[in-house]
Amino acid sequence: MNETPVSGRAAADLPPASFSVESIKSVDQLSSYYLELERLLERIERATSHYQLFGIDRAATHEQVQSAYREVVSLLFPSYGISAAVPVGMIGRMERAFDNVTQAFKVLANFKRRVEYDNLSQSKPGAKTPAAPPPAQPREAAQAAGHDTVEIRRMAQQKEVFTQYSKSSINENRRRTERFRLAIPVRATGHDRKGGRWSEIGQTIDVSRTGINLRMRKHIKFGMVLYLNLPLPVKLRSHGYSDSTYNVYAIVRRVDPPVRGERFVGLEFIGEHPPSGFLETPWAVFKTAKWLGHERRRAPRTVRREVVWVEYFDEGSRLLGREETQTENLSRAGARIAVRTAPLDLELIKVTAPAHKFESFAKVRSRFLGADGAERLCIQFVDKEWR
């Protein structure tokens, strides 16, 4: 991989629950999907209330609101094999529909805002939900060969909008900015080298001014760049303050092994523009500049070489390979190791140090090529701490 330093600038009625766009294979099924989509778009465009957007009653429970939202977005954003055949004239309508249902969900999913909305709508019947303009989308990238690695500098010259620290001293806070536990919908768009462009609707676990933690089902790689659309609070934005949704590029900084089909993904915002090289090879692995601030690990690592055996496992817990290597630095919570045969699609590793009678599964938090051409894995122990 060549490392090139750059400056990164920085759902008419709902379909039945059994209806799955992923299972559409025949022409009849495809026609049925487009019919349902057209009915949905017409309903959203004619809706005069947030409830009509989802086809639900004003007495709908919180769970029913969430279920209706998921069904809507699953129809608006099907798998790539279906979305690639959507007529160009319908894409803009789908984007506007997504903006409207996202705005409606923000209100109906929040008890206080829902009460305020109900009181207001009763005093002003017939008020139609405004349609927001479609967010900008990254244009289709040209096909290119090879795996590129590009360095991204963190949001250079970006105006700071909101900063808050959980402790009295900056040096006591491990994170650069405070995180807030907030569950909001996110549409993540990415690219696979073979499969092309894809989109998935996920939900945040927490948010901050510099990034989010997100629940996703898609198997993505550390270092990928994704295009996000989410109703992020204005005080946490760095641009698009008047837009209904926040549109931003972000790099994958952490990917946890899947649990019951979902994985936690940590994303760091890059900015409203993609990094150099993204439009040519949007499936490439990118990297950020080295962190030069204070130590942020709970357990600081020290230079220490220990012989370890490493076993690699995939998403189905199948063994992919095994090799003997050494740690380069070590702490009670994790280590950095130099490896030669680590598979690209590994999900979890097992580390064994016979001399210390130590054995633990570990998550891969980062991976990169060293100056000597050997790959490094930065890992976090899962089962136990190193003693």
Short mmCIF file of C-alpha atoms in Angstrom, two decimals:
data_model
loop_
_atom_site.label_atom_id
_atom_site.label_comp_id
_atom_site.label_asym_id
_atom_site.label_seq_id
_atom_site.Cartn_x
_atom_site.Cartn_y
_atom_site.Cartn_z
CA MET A 1 0.00 0.00 0.00
CA ASN A 2 1.23 3.44 -0.91
CA GLU A 3 0.77 6.10 1.72
CA THR A 4 0.10 9.53 0.25
CA PRO A 5 -0.22 12.37 2.78
CA VAL A 6 -3.00 14.73 1.80
CA SER A 7 -5.10 17.36 3.45
CA GLY A 8 -8.64 16.02 3.90
CA ARG A 9 -11.12 18.90 3.49
CA ALA A 10 -11.42 17.39 5.55
CA ALA A 11 -41.37 3.96 3.48
CA ALA A 12 -49.34 4.41 0.19
CA ASP A 13 -49.40 1.65 2.86
CA LEU A 14 -46.39 0.19 4.39
CA PRO A 15 -45.29 -3.18 3.03
CA PRO A 16 -46.12 -6.18 5.22
CA ALA A 17 -43.53 -7.14 7.81
CA SER A 18 -42.54 -10.17 5.73
CA PHE A 19 -41.72 -7.99 2.72
CA SER A 20 -37.96 -7.81 2.33
CA VAL A 21 -36.24 -5.95 -0.48
CA GLU A 22 -33.23 -8.18 0.10
CA SER A 23 -35.24 -11.18 -1.17
CA ILE A 24 -36.41 -9.60 -4.41
CA LYS A 25 -35.21 -11.76 -7.29
CA SER A 26 -37.94 -12.10 -9.94
CA VAL A 27 -39.32 -9.48 -12.29
CA ASP A 28 -42.72 -9.74 -10.57
CA GLN A 29 -41.14 -9.08 -7.19
CA LEU A 30 -39.20 -6.13 -8.57
CA SER A 31 -42.39 -4.68 -10.05
CA SER A 32 -44.10 -5.16 -6.70
CA TYR A 33 -41.30 -3.27 -4.99
CA TYR A 34 -41.57 -0.28 -7.34
CA LEU A 35 -45.36 -0.23 -6.87
CA GLU A 36 -44.98 -0.13 -3.09
CA LEU A 37 -42.28 2.55 -3.39
CA GLU A 38 -44.47 4.76 -5.61
CA ARG A 39 -47.39 4.44 -3.17
CA LEU A 40 -45.12 5.35 -0.30
CA LEU A 41 -43.69 8.41 -2.04
CA GLU A 42 -47.16 9.64 -2.94
CA ARG A 43 -48.31 9.26 0.67
CA ILE A 44 -45.31 11.14 2.03
CA GLU A 45 -45.66 13.93 -0.52
CA ARG A 46 -49.37 14.39 0.29
CA ALA A 47 -49.04 14.04 4.06
CA THR A 48 -50.16 16.98 6.21
CA SER A 49 -48.86 15.58 9.51
CA HIS A 50 -45.96 13.55 10.81
CA TYR A 51 -48.39 10.71 11.56
CA GLN A 52 -49.61 10.59 7.96
CA LEU A 53 -46.02 10.29 6.79
CA PHE A 54 -45.75 6.97 8.61
CA GLY A 55 -49.36 5.85 8.15
CA ILE A 56 -49.91 5.58 11.90
CA ASP A 57 -52.52 6.85 14.37
CA ARG A 58 -51.89 9.70 16.79
CA ALA A 59 -52.21 7.18 19.63
CA ALA A 60 -49.34 5.07 18.25
CA THR A 61 -46.85 3.90 20.86
CA HIS A 62 -43.14 4.72 20.81
CA GLU A 63 -42.41 1.18 19.58
CA GLN A 64 -44.92 1.57 16.74
CA VAL A 65 -43.28 4.83 15.69
CA GLN A 66 -39.86 3.18 15.60
CA SER A 67 -41.20 0.17 13.68
CA ALA A 68 -42.92 2.41 11.12
CA TYR A 69 -39.74 4.42 10.61
CA ARG A 70 -37.64 1.30 10.06
CA GLU A 71 -40.12 -0.04 7.49
CA VAL A 72 -40.15 3.27 5.64
CA VAL A 73 -36.39 3.62 5.36
CA SER A 74 -35.95 -0.05 4.43
CA LEU A 75 -38.13 0.61 1.40
CA LEU A 76 -36.47 3.92 0.59
CA PHE A 77 -32.99 2.44 0.75
CA PRO A 78 -32.94 -1.18 -0.46
CA SER A 79 -29.87 -3.24 -1.23
CA TYR A 80 -27.48 -2.06 -3.93
CA GLY A 81 -28.81 -4.61 -6.45
CA ILE A 82 -32.24 -2.96 -6.26
CA SER A 83 -31.26 0.66 -5.74
CA ALA A 84 -28.94 0.57 -8.78
CA ALA A 85 -32.00 0.05 -11.01
CA VAL A 86 -34.11 2.84 -9.50
CA PRO A 87 -35.08 5.39 -12.20
CA VAL A 88 -33.09 8.60 -11.99
CA GLY A 89 -36.26 10.67 -11.72
CA MET A 90 -37.29 8.84 -8.56
CA ILE A 91 -34.02 9.29 -6.66
CA GLY A 92 -34.67 12.93 -5.82
CA ARG A 93 -38.13 12.07 -4.48
CA MET A 94 -36.64 9.33 -2.33
CA GLU A 95 -34.06 11.72 -0.90
CA ARG A 96 -36.70 14.33 -0.05
CA ALA A 97 -38.92 11.63 1.46
CA PHE A 98 -36.05 10.49 3.66
CA ASP A 99 -35.45 14.03 4.90
CA ASN A 100 -39.13 14.41 5.78
CA VAL A 101 -39.52 11.11 7.62
CA THR A 102 -36.27 11.68 9.49
CA GLN A 103 -37.47 15.08 10.65
CA ALA A 104 -40.81 13.55 11.66
CA PHE A 105 -39.10 10.74 13.54
CA LYS A 106 -37.02 13.22 15.51
CA VAL A 107 -40.26 14.74 16.78
CA LEU A 108 -42.43 11.65 17.33
CA ALA A 109 -39.66 9.63 18.99
CA ASN A 110 -39.13 12.33 21.62
CA PHE A 111 -41.95 12.53 24.22
CA LYS A 112 -41.62 16.24 24.97
CA ARG A 113 -41.30 17.29 21.33
CA ARG A 114 -44.22 15.02 20.38
CA VAL A 115 -46.50 16.66 22.98
CA GLU A 116 -45.49 20.11 21.75
CA TYR A 117 -46.11 19.05 18.14
CA ASP A 118 -49.54 17.58 18.98
CA ASN A 119 -50.58 20.76 20.79
CA LEU A 120 -49.40 22.92 17.90
CA SER A 121 -50.97 20.77 15.17
CA GLN A 122 -54.32 20.79 16.98
CA SER A 123 -54.27 24.57 16.98
CA LYS A 124 -53.18 24.67 13.31
CA PRO A 125 -54.85 21.74 11.51
CA GLY A 126 -53.68 20.88 8.03
CA ALA A 127 -50.16 22.19 8.40
CA LYS A 128 -48.06 20.21 5.99
CA THR A 129 -44.66 18.91 6.90
CA PRO A 130 -42.11 20.95 4.94
CA ALA A 131 -40.03 19.09 2.43
CA ALA A 132 -36.31 19.51 2.92
CA PRO A 133 -33.93 19.69 -0.04
CA PRO A 134 -32.06 16.49 -0.86
CA PRO A 135 -28.60 16.22 0.67
CA ALA A 136 -25.61 16.31 -1.59
CA GLN A 137 -24.36 12.87 -2.62
CA PRO A 138 -20.92 11.85 -3.65
CA ARG A 139 -20.77 11.28 -7.41
CA GLU A 140 -20.03 7.82 -8.76
CA ALA A 141 -16.37 7.01 -8.65
CA ALA A 142 -14.27 5.65 -11.50
CA GLN A 143 -13.09 2.06 -11.26
CA ALA A 144 -9.47 1.73 -10.26
CA ALA A 145 -7.19 -1.11 -9.27
CA GLY A 146 -5.13 -1.55 -6.12
CA HIS A 147 -5.54 -0.77 -2.44
CA ASP A 148 -4.78 2.84 -1.62
CA THR A 149 -4.06 4.25 1.78
CA VAL A 150 -4.45 7.98 2.23
CA GLU A 151 -3.65 10.02 5.29
CA ILE A 152 -6.32 12.45 6.48
CA ARG A 153 -5.65 15.36 8.76
CA ARG A 154 -8.42 15.98 11.23
CA MET A 155 -10.82 18.72 9.99
CA ALA A 156 -8.22 21.40 9.38
CA GLN A 157 -9.22 25.00 10.08
CA GLN A 158 -12.67 23.97 11.24
CA LYS A 159 -14.59 26.36 13.43
CA GLU A 160 -15.28 24.97 16.87
CA VAL A 161 -19.01 25.11 17.57
CA PHE A 162 -19.43 23.28 20.86
CA THR A 163 -17.01 21.88 23.39
CA GLN A 164 -17.71 20.46 26.82
CA TYR A 165 -15.60 18.39 29.17
CA SER A 166 -16.83 15.88 31.70
CA LYS A 167 -14.07 16.74 34.18
CA SER A 168 -12.57 19.94 35.44
CA SER A 169 -9.30 19.57 33.60
CA ILE A 170 -8.71 18.97 29.90
CA ASN A 171 -5.82 16.70 30.73
CA GLU A 172 -8.10 14.51 32.85
CA ASN A 173 -10.43 13.86 29.94
CA ARG A 174 -9.37 11.03 27.65
CA ARG A 175 -11.53 12.22 24.75
CA ARG A 176 -11.03 15.37 22.74
CA THR A 177 -14.72 16.31 23.04
CA GLU A 178 -17.57 15.22 25.29
CA ARG A 179 -19.85 12.42 24.11
CA PHE A 180 -23.64 12.47 24.61
CA ARG A 181 -25.80 9.34 24.73
CA LEU A 182 -28.30 9.93 21.95
CA ALA A 183 -30.10 7.44 19.69
CA ILE A 184 -30.80 9.01 16.29
CA PRO A 185 -31.12 7.43 12.81
CA VAL A 186 -28.16 7.59 10.46
CA ARG A 187 -27.96 6.75 6.78
CA ALA A 188 -24.46 5.56 5.99
CA THR A 189 -23.35 5.30 2.36
CA GLY A 190 -20.20 3.48 1.37
CA HIS A 191 -18.58 1.61 -1.50
CA ASP A 192 -17.38 -1.94 -2.05
CA ARG A 193 -14.83 -2.53 -4.77
CA LYS A 194 -16.89 -5.35 -6.29
CA GLY A 195 -20.44 -4.61 -5.10
CA GLY A 196 -20.37 -0.87 -5.72
CA ARG A 197 -22.28 1.71 -3.74
CA TRP A 198 -24.43 0.65 -0.77
CA SER A 199 -26.53 2.36 1.91
CA GLU A 200 -27.66 1.24 5.35
CA ILE A 201 -29.81 2.85 8.03
CA GLY A 202 -28.26 2.55 11.47
CA GLN A 203 -28.74 4.13 14.88
CA THR A 204 -26.29 6.02 17.03
CA ILE A 205 -25.26 4.97 20.50
CA ASP A 206 -23.65 8.27 21.35
CA VAL A 207 -22.61 11.42 19.48
CA SER A 208 -20.07 14.20 19.80
CA ARG A 209 -18.77 17.15 17.81
CA THR A 210 -16.03 15.01 16.28
CA GLY A 211 -17.80 11.68 15.62
CA ILE A 212 -20.37 9.04 16.53
CA ASN A 213 -20.70 5.47 17.71
CA LEU A 214 -23.13 3.60 15.50
CA ARG A 215 -24.93 0.24 15.32
CA MET A 216 -24.61 -1.35 11.87
CA ARG A 217 -25.07 -4.74 10.16
CA LYS A 218 -22.82 -4.12 7.18
CA HIS A 219 -19.38 -5.67 7.32
CA ILE A 220 -17.07 -2.70 6.95
CA LYS A 221 -13.34 -2.27 7.34
CA PHE A 222 -11.24 -0.08 9.56
CA GLY A 223 -10.15 2.99 7.61
CA MET A 224 -13.10 3.14 5.17
CA VAL A 225 -14.66 6.52 4.48
CA LEU A 226 -18.47 6.73 4.67
CA TYR A 227 -20.93 9.50 3.76
CA LEU A 228 -23.40 10.11 6.61
CA ASN A 229 -26.83 11.78 6.78
CA LEU A 230 -28.17 12.28 10.31
CA PRO A 231 -30.26 14.80 12.30
CA LEU A 232 -27.34 15.84 14.48
CA PRO A 233 -28.06 18.65 16.99
CA VAL A 234 -26.96 22.00 15.58
CA LYS A 235 -24.64 22.73 18.50
CA LEU A 236 -22.54 19.70 17.54
CA ARG A 237 -22.16 20.59 13.85
CA SER A 238 -19.31 22.25 12.02
CA HIS A 239 -21.38 23.18 8.93
CA GLY A 240 -24.93 22.91 7.56
CA TYR A 241 -26.46 24.65 10.58
CA SER A 242 -29.78 25.41 8.83
CA ASP A 243 -30.14 22.01 7.11
CA SER A 244 -32.61 19.43 8.46
CA THR A 245 -29.94 16.74 8.22
CA TYR A 246 -26.20 16.88 8.79
CA ASN A 247 -24.27 15.59 5.77
CA VAL A 248 -20.69 14.70 6.53
CA TYR A 249 -17.89 12.37 5.51
CA ALA A 250 -16.44 10.18 8.26
CA ILE A 251 -13.67 7.63 8.61
CA VAL A 252 -14.11 4.27 10.37
CA ARG A 253 -11.90 4.34 13.44
CA ARG A 254 -13.19 1.25 15.28
CA VAL A 255 -15.17 -1.89 14.32
CA ASP A 256 -16.27 -4.33 17.01
CA PRO A 257 -17.04 -8.01 16.30
CA PRO A 258 -20.75 -8.61 15.57
CA VAL A 259 -23.19 -9.42 18.37
CA ARG A 260 -26.52 -10.92 17.24
CA GLY A 261 -25.90 -9.59 13.73
CA GLU A 262 -25.01 -6.04 14.78
CA ARG A 263 -21.63 -4.45 15.27
CA PHE A 264 -20.58 -1.24 16.98
CA VAL A 265 -18.72 1.12 14.66
CA GLY A 266 -16.79 4.19 15.75
CA LEU A 267 -16.67 6.97 13.15
CA GLU A 268 -14.66 10.19 13.17
CA PHE A 269 -16.00 13.15 11.16
CA ILE A 270 -13.76 14.41 8.36
CA GLY A 271 -15.89 17.28 7.05
CA GLU A 272 -18.37 18.24 4.34
CA HIS A 273 -15.87 17.39 1.57
CA PRO A 274 -14.29 13.97 0.86
CA PRO A 275 -10.55 13.44 1.27
CA SER A 276 -8.32 13.58 -1.80
CA GLY A 277 -8.39 10.31 -3.70
CA PHE A 278 -11.84 9.28 -2.42
CA LEU A 279 -13.75 10.01 -5.62
CA GLU A 280 -11.30 7.88 -7.61
CA THR A 281 -11.16 4.94 -5.16
CA PRO A 282 -14.00 5.30 -2.63
CA TRP A 283 -13.48 1.71 -1.42
CA ALA A 284 -9.88 2.39 -0.40
CA VAL A 285 -8.50 2.22 3.12
CA PHE A 286 -7.62 5.63 4.49
CA LYS A 287 -5.69 6.66 7.58
CA THR A 288 -5.66 9.68 9.85
CA ALA A 289 -2.71 11.68 11.02
CA LYS A 290 -0.99 10.54 14.19
CA TRP A 291 -2.53 11.79 17.45
CA LEU A 292 -0.17 14.29 19.04
CA GLY A 293 -2.22 15.20 22.11
CA HIS A 294 -2.07 13.85 25.65
CA GLU A 295 -2.23 10.12 26.38
CA ARG A 296 -5.84 8.93 26.07
CA ARG A 297 -5.55 5.26 27.01
CA ARG A 298 -6.80 4.13 30.42
CA ALA A 299 -3.77 1.89 30.68
CA PRO A 300 -0.69 3.49 29.01
CA ARG A 301 1.45 1.09 27.00
CA THR A 302 5.16 0.57 27.48
CA VAL A 303 7.74 -0.80 25.07
CA ARG A 304 7.90 -4.52 25.80
CA ARG A 305 8.63 -7.54 23.61
CA GLU A 306 6.87 -10.78 24.48
CA VAL A 307 6.48 -13.88 22.29
CA VAL A 308 2.80 -14.56 21.56
CA TRP A 309 0.75 -16.86 19.36
CA VAL A 310 -2.04 -15.15 17.42
CA GLU A 311 -5.07 -16.93 15.94
CA TYR A 312 -7.40 -15.17 13.49
CA PHE A 313 -11.19 -15.77 13.33
CA ASP A 314 -13.91 -14.63 10.92
CA GLU A 315 -17.49 -13.51 11.64
CA GLY A 316 -18.63 -17.14 11.99
CA SER A 317 -15.82 -17.88 14.50
CA ARG A 318 -14.00 -20.01 11.94
CA LEU A 319 -10.22 -20.16 12.26
CA LEU A 320 -8.56 -18.30 9.39
CA GLY A 321 -4.91 -18.68 10.36
CA ARG A 322 -2.30 -18.73 13.10
CA GLU A 323 1.19 -17.32 13.53
CA GLU A 324 3.89 -16.69 16.11
CA THR A 325 5.00 -13.11 16.64
CA GLN A 326 6.03 -10.55 19.26
CA THR A 327 4.45 -7.61 20.99
CA GLU A 328 6.01 -4.20 20.41
CA ASN A 329 4.30 -2.45 23.28
CA LEU A 330 2.06 -3.76 26.00
CA SER A 331 -0.33 -2.73 28.76
CA ARG A 332 -2.74 -4.58 31.00
CA ALA A 333 -5.57 -3.78 28.54
CA GLY A 334 -3.96 -4.28 25.14
CA ALA A 335 -0.91 -4.38 22.91
CA ARG A 336 0.58 -3.63 19.52
CA ILE A 337 1.92 -6.59 17.60
CA ALA A 338 3.76 -6.98 14.30
CA VAL A 339 2.12 -9.58 12.03
CA ARG A 340 2.75 -11.14 8.62
CA THR A 341 -0.34 -13.20 7.75
CA ALA A 342 -3.33 -11.32 9.22
CA PRO A 343 -6.38 -11.79 6.93
CA LEU A 344 -8.17 -8.70 5.66
CA ASP A 345 -11.59 -9.87 6.87
CA LEU A 346 -10.70 -10.99 10.37
CA GLU A 347 -13.24 -10.19 13.10
CA LEU A 348 -11.54 -11.39 16.28
CA ILE A 349 -8.17 -12.71 17.34
CA LYS A 350 -6.95 -14.92 20.16
CA VAL A 351 -3.64 -14.09 21.85
CA THR A 352 -1.68 -16.71 23.78
CA ALA A 353 1.55 -16.12 25.71
CA PRO A 354 2.71 -19.56 27.01
CA ALA A 355 5.54 -18.11 29.11
CA HIS A 356 3.07 -16.01 31.09
CA LYS A 357 0.19 -18.51 31.05
CA PHE A 358 -1.89 -15.81 29.40
CA GLU A 359 -4.72 -16.39 26.93
CA SER A 360 -7.38 -13.93 25.82
CA PHE A 361 -9.52 -13.00 22.87
CA ALA A 362 -8.93 -9.47 21.59
CA LYS A 363 -10.56 -6.85 19.38
CA VAL A 364 -8.53 -5.19 16.63
CA ARG A 365 -8.76 -1.45 17.26
CA SER A 366 -6.39 -0.35 14.49
CA ARG A 367 -4.13 -1.82 11.81
CA PHE A 368 -1.48 -0.15 9.68
CA LEU A 369 1.77 -0.75 7.81
CA GLY A 370 4.99 0.14 9.57
CA ALA A 371 8.03 1.73 7.97
CA ASP A 372 9.51 -1.77 7.54
CA GLY A 373 6.52 -2.92 5.45
CA ALA A 374 5.18 -5.23 8.18
CA GLU A 375 1.61 -4.80 9.35
CA ARG A 376 0.83 -3.80 12.91
CA LEU A 377 -2.33 -4.67 14.85
CA CYS A 378 -3.37 -2.56 17.82
CA ILE A 379 -5.52 -4.80 19.97
CA GLN A 380 -7.67 -4.65 23.11
CA PHE A 381 -7.95 -7.72 25.32
CA VAL A 382 -11.52 -8.98 25.87
CA ASP A 383 -11.40 -11.85 28.37
CA LYS A 384 -8.74 -10.78 30.84
CA GLU A 385 -5.98 -8.27 31.51
CA TRP A 386 -2.28 -8.90 31.13
CA ARG A 387 -0.58 -9.37 34.49
#
